[in-house]
Short mmCIF file of C-alpha atoms and ligand atoms in Angstrom, two decimals:
data_model
loop_
_atom_site.label_atom_id
_atom_site.label_comp_id
_atom_site.label_asym_id
_atom_site.label_seq_id
_atom_site.Cartn_x
_atom_site.Cartn_y
_atom_site.Cartn_z
CA MET A 1 103.97 116.86 122.74
CA ALA A 2 106.81 114.32 122.65
CA LYS A 3 109.77 114.57 120.31
CA ILE A 4 109.89 111.50 118.08
CA LEU A 5 113.09 109.56 118.67
CA ASP A 6 113.95 108.62 115.14
CA SER A 7 116.68 106.03 114.79
CA LEU A 8 117.40 106.89 111.16
CA LYS A 9 120.27 109.32 111.82
CA ILE A 10 122.14 106.98 114.20
CA SER A 11 121.39 104.03 111.98
CA GLN A 12 122.82 105.75 108.89
CA ALA A 13 125.97 106.80 110.75
CA LEU A 14 126.46 103.24 112.03
CA GLU A 15 125.92 101.86 108.53
CA GLU A 16 128.75 104.05 107.19
CA GLU A 17 131.02 102.87 110.03
CA ILE A 18 130.21 99.24 109.26
CA LYS A 19 130.89 99.72 105.54
CA THR A 20 134.33 101.12 106.37
CA LYS A 21 135.11 98.21 108.70
CA LEU A 22 133.95 95.69 106.08
CA LYS A 23 136.42 97.06 103.52
CA GLY A 24 139.30 95.24 105.18
CA LEU A 25 137.47 91.90 105.47
CA PRO A 26 136.55 89.01 103.18
CA LYS A 27 132.82 88.68 102.34
CA LEU A 28 131.02 87.83 105.58
CA CYS A 29 127.95 85.63 105.91
CA LEU A 30 125.07 85.76 108.40
CA GLY A 31 123.12 82.52 108.94
CA SER A 32 119.60 83.40 110.11
CA VAL A 33 117.51 80.56 111.49
CA VAL A 34 113.75 80.81 111.91
CA ILE A 35 111.27 78.17 113.05
CA GLY A 36 107.78 78.14 111.53
CA ASP A 37 105.82 81.26 110.54
CA ASN A 38 105.83 84.27 112.82
CA TYR A 39 104.93 87.82 111.84
CA SER A 40 107.58 89.64 113.91
CA ALA A 41 110.35 87.20 112.98
CA GLY A 42 109.36 87.66 109.32
CA VAL A 43 109.63 91.45 109.62
CA TYR A 44 113.02 91.14 111.32
CA GLN A 45 114.34 88.70 108.70
CA SER A 46 113.24 90.93 105.86
CA SER A 47 115.12 93.84 107.48
CA GLN A 48 118.20 91.59 107.93
CA ARG A 49 118.07 90.67 104.24
CA LYS A 50 117.76 94.28 103.04
CA VAL A 51 120.64 95.53 105.16
CA ALA A 52 122.86 92.58 104.13
CA LEU A 53 122.30 93.54 100.51
CA ARG A 54 123.30 97.16 101.16
CA LEU A 55 126.40 96.09 103.08
CA GLY A 56 127.51 93.43 100.60
CA VAL A 57 127.22 90.69 103.23
CA GLU A 58 125.88 87.25 102.33
CA TYR A 59 122.53 86.58 103.99
CA ARG A 60 121.67 82.91 104.44
CA PRO A 61 118.15 82.28 105.78
CA ILE A 62 117.45 78.81 107.16
CA LYS A 63 113.75 78.06 107.65
CA LEU A 64 112.75 75.05 109.74
CA ALA A 65 109.25 73.61 110.09
CA GLY A 66 107.14 74.82 113.03
CA ASP A 67 107.03 71.27 114.40
CA VAL A 68 110.77 70.60 114.01
CA SER A 69 112.17 68.31 116.72
CA PHE A 70 114.85 69.61 119.06
CA ASP A 71 117.22 66.88 117.82
CA LYS A 72 116.80 67.97 114.18
CA PHE A 73 117.27 71.62 115.22
CA LYS A 74 120.45 70.65 117.07
CA ILE A 75 121.84 68.96 113.93
CA GLU A 76 121.12 72.06 111.80
CA ILE A 77 122.84 74.39 114.27
CA GLY A 78 125.77 71.98 114.47
CA LYS A 79 126.17 72.22 110.67
CA LEU A 80 126.17 76.02 110.77
CA ASN A 81 128.69 76.02 113.63
CA LYS A 82 131.07 73.88 111.59
CA ASP A 83 130.55 75.70 108.28
CA LYS A 84 133.56 77.96 107.82
CA SER A 85 131.69 80.05 105.22
CA VAL A 86 129.21 81.18 107.94
CA THR A 87 130.65 84.03 110.03
CA GLY A 88 127.82 84.52 112.50
CA ILE A 89 124.46 82.97 113.38
CA ILE A 90 121.21 84.46 114.64
CA LEU A 91 118.51 82.18 116.06
CA ASN A 92 115.36 84.26 115.58
CA LYS A 93 112.72 84.00 118.31
CA PRO A 94 110.10 82.73 118.96
CA PHE A 95 111.00 79.08 119.55
CA PRO A 96 108.53 76.26 120.21
CA LEU A 97 106.91 76.84 123.60
CA ARG A 98 108.44 73.91 125.45
CA TRP A 99 112.02 74.80 124.44
CA LYS A 100 114.09 76.75 126.95
CA ASP A 101 116.14 79.70 125.68
CA SER A 102 119.13 78.45 127.66
CA GLU A 103 119.05 75.07 125.88
CA VAL A 104 118.56 76.66 122.46
CA PHE A 105 121.32 79.26 122.68
CA SER A 106 123.76 76.78 124.27
CA LEU A 107 123.81 74.97 120.91
CA LEU A 108 125.58 77.89 119.24
CA ASP A 109 129.31 78.16 118.83
CA GLU A 110 129.77 81.08 121.24
CA ARG A 111 132.17 82.79 118.79
CA LYS A 112 129.43 82.91 116.11
CA ASP A 113 126.75 84.16 118.52
CA VAL A 114 125.84 87.58 117.01
CA GLU A 115 123.21 88.30 119.65
CA GLY A 116 125.40 87.53 122.66
CA MET A 117 122.90 84.93 123.91
CA HIS A 118 125.17 81.96 124.55
CA PRO A 119 125.42 81.41 128.33
CA VAL A 120 129.17 82.13 128.22
CA ASN A 121 128.58 85.49 126.52
CA LEU A 122 125.72 86.40 128.86
CA GLY A 123 127.98 85.41 131.77
CA LYS A 124 130.74 87.71 130.50
CA LEU A 125 128.22 90.53 130.27
CA PHE A 126 127.00 89.78 133.78
CA ILE A 127 130.39 89.98 135.46
CA GLY A 128 131.91 92.59 133.14
CA ASP A 129 132.04 96.32 132.97
CA THR A 130 128.93 96.33 130.79
CA LEU A 131 129.12 99.69 129.02
CA GLY A 132 132.85 99.41 128.45
CA ALA A 133 132.63 95.69 127.69
CA SER A 134 135.37 93.93 125.78
CA ASP A 135 135.59 94.89 122.11
CA LEU A 136 135.12 91.23 121.25
CA LEU A 137 131.94 90.55 123.21
CA CYS A 138 128.68 90.57 121.26
CA ILE A 139 125.92 92.25 123.26
CA SER A 140 122.21 91.96 122.37
CA PRO A 141 121.72 94.32 119.38
CA THR A 142 118.33 95.34 120.78
CA VAL A 143 119.92 96.44 124.04
CA LEU A 144 122.57 98.42 122.13
CA SER A 145 119.81 100.05 120.13
CA VAL A 146 117.89 101.13 123.26
CA ILE A 147 121.07 102.49 124.86
CA ALA A 148 121.91 104.45 121.68
CA LEU A 149 118.41 105.96 121.55
CA LEU A 150 118.56 106.94 125.22
CA GLY A 151 121.89 108.61 124.39
CA GLU A 152 120.09 110.77 121.81
CA THR A 153 117.90 112.25 124.56
CA LYS A 154 121.05 113.26 126.55
CA VAL A 155 119.31 112.04 129.72
CA ASN A 156 121.52 111.59 132.78
CA LEU A 157 120.58 108.12 134.00
CA THR A 158 121.78 108.58 137.58
CA ALA A 159 118.88 107.87 139.98
CA LYS A 160 116.35 108.04 137.14
CA LYS A 161 113.42 105.71 137.75
CA VAL A 162 113.31 103.23 134.87
CA THR A 163 110.53 100.70 134.38
CA ILE A 164 111.30 97.83 132.01
CA VAL A 165 108.31 95.78 130.87
CA GLY A 166 109.36 92.26 129.84
CA PHE A 167 112.03 90.08 131.42
CA SER A 168 113.63 88.07 128.60
CA SER A 169 117.31 87.15 128.42
CA LEU A 170 117.50 88.95 125.05
CA ILE A 171 116.15 92.32 126.18
CA GLY A 172 114.76 92.92 129.70
CA LYS A 173 117.48 91.20 131.73
CA PRO A 174 120.60 92.60 129.97
CA LEU A 175 119.00 96.06 129.78
CA ALA A 176 118.46 96.04 133.54
CA LEU A 177 122.19 95.24 133.96
CA PHE A 178 123.26 98.11 131.71
CA LEU A 179 120.98 100.69 133.25
CA GLY A 180 121.70 99.58 136.82
CA SER A 181 125.42 99.95 136.15
CA GLU A 182 124.72 103.54 135.08
CA PHE A 183 123.06 104.03 138.51
CA ALA A 184 119.51 104.23 137.24
CA THR A 185 116.92 102.83 139.65
CA VAL A 186 115.46 99.97 137.66
CA SER A 187 112.12 98.20 138.16
CA ILE A 188 111.62 95.04 136.14
CA THR A 189 108.00 94.18 135.44
CA HIS A 190 106.57 91.13 133.68
CA ILE A 191 103.51 89.03 133.17
CA GLU A 192 102.87 88.57 136.91
CA THR A 193 103.09 92.35 137.50
CA TYR A 194 100.44 92.69 134.81
CA LYS A 195 98.24 89.93 136.23
CA ALA A 196 98.45 91.51 139.69
CA GLY A 197 97.19 94.79 138.14
CA ASP A 198 100.37 96.61 139.22
CA LEU A 199 101.66 97.67 135.79
CA PRO A 200 99.99 101.14 135.81
CA ALA A 201 101.56 102.02 139.18
CA TYR A 202 105.07 101.09 138.01
CA LEU A 203 104.64 103.11 134.82
CA GLU A 204 103.08 106.17 136.44
CA GLY A 205 106.23 106.63 138.56
CA ALA A 206 108.74 106.05 135.77
CA ASP A 207 111.02 108.70 134.24
CA ILE A 208 111.92 106.19 131.53
CA VAL A 209 109.70 103.39 130.20
CA ILE A 210 111.13 100.59 128.06
CA SER A 211 108.64 98.02 126.88
CA ALA A 212 109.63 94.72 125.24
CA VAL A 213 106.62 92.43 125.23
CA GLY A 214 105.00 92.23 121.78
CA LYS A 215 101.38 92.94 122.77
CA PRO A 216 99.85 95.90 120.89
CA ASP A 217 98.59 98.74 123.12
CA LEU A 218 99.47 96.88 126.33
CA ILE A 219 100.83 100.14 127.77
CA LYS A 220 98.06 102.71 127.97
CA GLY A 221 99.02 106.28 127.14
CA ASP A 222 97.39 107.49 130.37
CA TRP A 223 99.86 105.47 132.45
CA ILE A 224 102.83 107.49 131.15
CA LYS A 225 104.20 110.17 133.49
CA LYS A 226 104.34 113.68 132.03
CA GLY A 227 107.78 114.24 130.50
CA ALA A 228 108.81 110.58 130.58
CA ILE A 229 111.02 109.01 127.90
CA VAL A 230 109.27 106.07 126.22
CA ILE A 231 111.18 103.43 124.25
CA ASP A 232 108.90 100.88 122.62
CA VAL A 233 110.73 97.71 121.60
CA GLY A 234 107.66 95.51 121.17
CA THR A 235 106.71 94.36 117.71
CA GLY A 236 103.22 92.97 117.52
CA GLN A 237 100.59 93.02 114.82
CA LYS A 238 97.36 95.03 114.77
CA ASN A 239 94.99 95.09 111.79
CA GLY A 240 97.71 93.49 109.67
CA LYS A 241 100.25 96.20 110.57
CA LEU A 242 103.39 96.25 112.68
CA CYS A 243 102.58 97.79 116.05
CA GLY A 244 104.38 98.50 119.34
CA ASP A 245 103.36 97.81 122.95
CA VAL A 246 102.57 101.45 123.72
CA GLU A 247 99.35 103.27 122.87
CA PHE A 248 101.36 105.73 120.79
CA ASN A 249 98.79 108.44 119.99
CA VAL A 250 97.93 109.06 123.63
CA ALA A 251 101.43 108.48 125.05
CA LYS A 252 103.02 111.02 122.69
CA GLY A 253 100.89 113.73 124.31
CA LYS A 254 102.50 113.03 127.70
CA ALA A 255 106.06 111.86 127.00
CA SER A 256 109.06 114.11 126.32
CA TYR A 257 110.55 111.60 123.86
CA ILE A 258 108.96 108.54 122.28
CA THR A 259 109.97 105.94 119.70
CA PRO A 260 107.49 105.05 116.97
CA VAL A 261 106.85 101.50 115.72
CA PRO A 262 107.90 100.95 112.97
CA ALA A 263 110.95 103.24 112.45
CA GLY A 264 112.03 103.20 116.10
CA THR A 265 114.34 100.63 117.64
CA GLY A 266 114.01 97.97 114.91
CA LYS A 267 116.14 99.52 112.14
CA LEU A 268 118.93 100.28 114.56
CA THR A 269 118.82 96.77 116.03
CA THR A 270 119.48 95.29 112.58
CA MET A 271 122.44 97.60 112.12
CA PHE A 272 123.93 96.60 115.50
CA LEU A 273 123.42 92.98 114.47
CA TYR A 274 125.78 93.49 111.51
CA ASN A 275 128.22 95.42 113.70
CA ASN A 276 128.30 92.30 115.89
CA LEU A 277 128.86 90.16 112.79
CA ILE A 278 132.14 92.04 112.34
CA LEU A 279 133.08 91.12 115.93
CA THR A 280 132.45 87.44 115.18
CA ALA A 281 134.66 87.78 112.08
CA LYS A 282 137.43 89.17 114.30
CA MET A 283 136.92 86.30 116.76
CA ALA A 284 137.42 83.91 113.82
CA GLY A 285 140.70 85.66 113.10
CA LEU A 286 139.53 87.24 109.81
P1 NAP B 301 109.83 87.16 125.04
O1 NAP B 301 110.99 86.31 125.30
O2 NAP B 301 108.51 86.55 124.69
O3 NAP B 301 109.64 88.11 126.30
C1 NAP B 301 108.49 88.88 126.51
C2 NAP B 301 108.41 89.27 127.95
O4 NAP B 301 107.20 89.98 128.19
C3 NAP B 301 108.41 88.07 128.90
O5 NAP B 301 109.16 88.40 130.04
C4 NAP B 301 106.91 87.92 129.23
O6 NAP B 301 106.68 87.25 130.46
C5 NAP B 301 106.52 89.37 129.30
N1 NAP B 301 105.08 89.57 129.16
C6 NAP B 301 104.20 88.85 128.43
N2 NAP B 301 102.96 89.36 128.55
C7 NAP B 301 103.06 90.41 129.39
C8 NAP B 301 102.13 91.34 129.92
N3 NAP B 301 100.83 91.29 129.62
N4 NAP B 301 102.59 92.30 130.77
C9 NAP B 301 103.91 92.37 131.11
N5 NAP B 301 104.83 91.51 130.64
C10 NAP B 301 104.41 90.56 129.79
O7 NAP B 301 110.13 88.17 123.84
P2 NAP B 301 111.49 88.99 123.48
O8 NAP B 301 112.33 88.18 122.61
O9 NAP B 301 112.07 89.62 124.70
O10 NAP B 301 110.84 90.11 122.56
C11 NAP B 301 109.91 91.04 123.09
C12 NAP B 301 109.31 91.88 121.97
O11 NAP B 301 110.34 92.65 121.36
C13 NAP B 301 108.68 91.07 120.83
O12 NAP B 301 107.58 91.77 120.34
C14 NAP B 301 109.79 91.01 119.80
O13 NAP B 301 109.29 90.81 118.49
C15 NAP B 301 110.36 92.40 119.96
N6 NAP B 301 111.73 92.60 119.50
C16 NAP B 301 111.99 93.83 118.99
C17 NAP B 301 113.27 94.14 118.60
C18 NAP B 301 113.55 95.54 118.12
O14 NAP B 301 114.68 95.86 117.84
N7 NAP B 301 112.57 96.40 118.05
C19 NAP B 301 114.28 93.18 118.67
C20 NAP B 301 113.98 91.93 119.20
C21 NAP B 301 112.69 91.65 119.64
P3 NAP B 301 106.48 85.64 130.43
O15 NAP B 301 107.60 85.07 129.61
O16 NAP B 301 106.55 85.25 131.81
O17 NAP B 301 105.15 85.43 129.77
#
């Protein structure tokens, strides 16, 4: 039976660290932009709000209509970029289908980009020494959360077979960079792997599975190799409840470690988001 990888302990320790760092700073403000109504984005925003309250950070949600035009969106982001009272900005996914992530994140002032998604910041991550990256580079909080949870298992990543499900610029792609630079053997799988029926084969051979899709029970418990580490990043909705990508009840009987949803990666991601907010404050010279 798998050990449950609970993020609470790491999350609490990080919260204390953040509180100490905040003591020397003026009140910071996170601008959090969301477009339309989305269950997962709503859950994430509510977690952002709660943590901001505990940390004494101003939380400024900006909700735009689901059918907002790109031009109007651009104007709103421009205002936040210029607003000196806003320390950092998060653009919560999902965006309207026809919008490209690269065009959306390029609108941000790269020094206020708390998720490290501006092309310049992703470029720095790409060419840099990822795990020892510059103190002033924001890296996707979700990626930092996964790396921290893997650290809890004390696994030596060298030559470990890792299968990542999902290939987004926020999670799958930067994670592959991190893990590859630690000499893990990384397979990246995505929608076409699934359509080709190849997902089970990639998972059955994996020592570590990281899933970031957002489709409940996409990953069948039977596909998990005995003793594998399973990190479930996905946040979907099943019967009105938050639910991960992995069929948890079956997978926990095969894995050595597994993250639950909720109470897995999510809490920790929010905490790393505020740790990044401090980096943006430093970039602004505060
Ligand atoms: P995204 O941009 O939509 O990426 C999802 C990825 O999964 C895409 O590469 C997509 O491929 C792929 N995919 C879709 N259906 C698939 C299938 N049946 N089999 C294999 N791959 C499939 O989303 P994201 O921003 O990376 O977020 C992914 C999930 O993580 C969401 O549920 C989100 O809410 C959650 N999330 C969690 C945290 C946390 O800390 N726990 C933080 C952020 C996000 P195509 O694009 O080609 O369809």
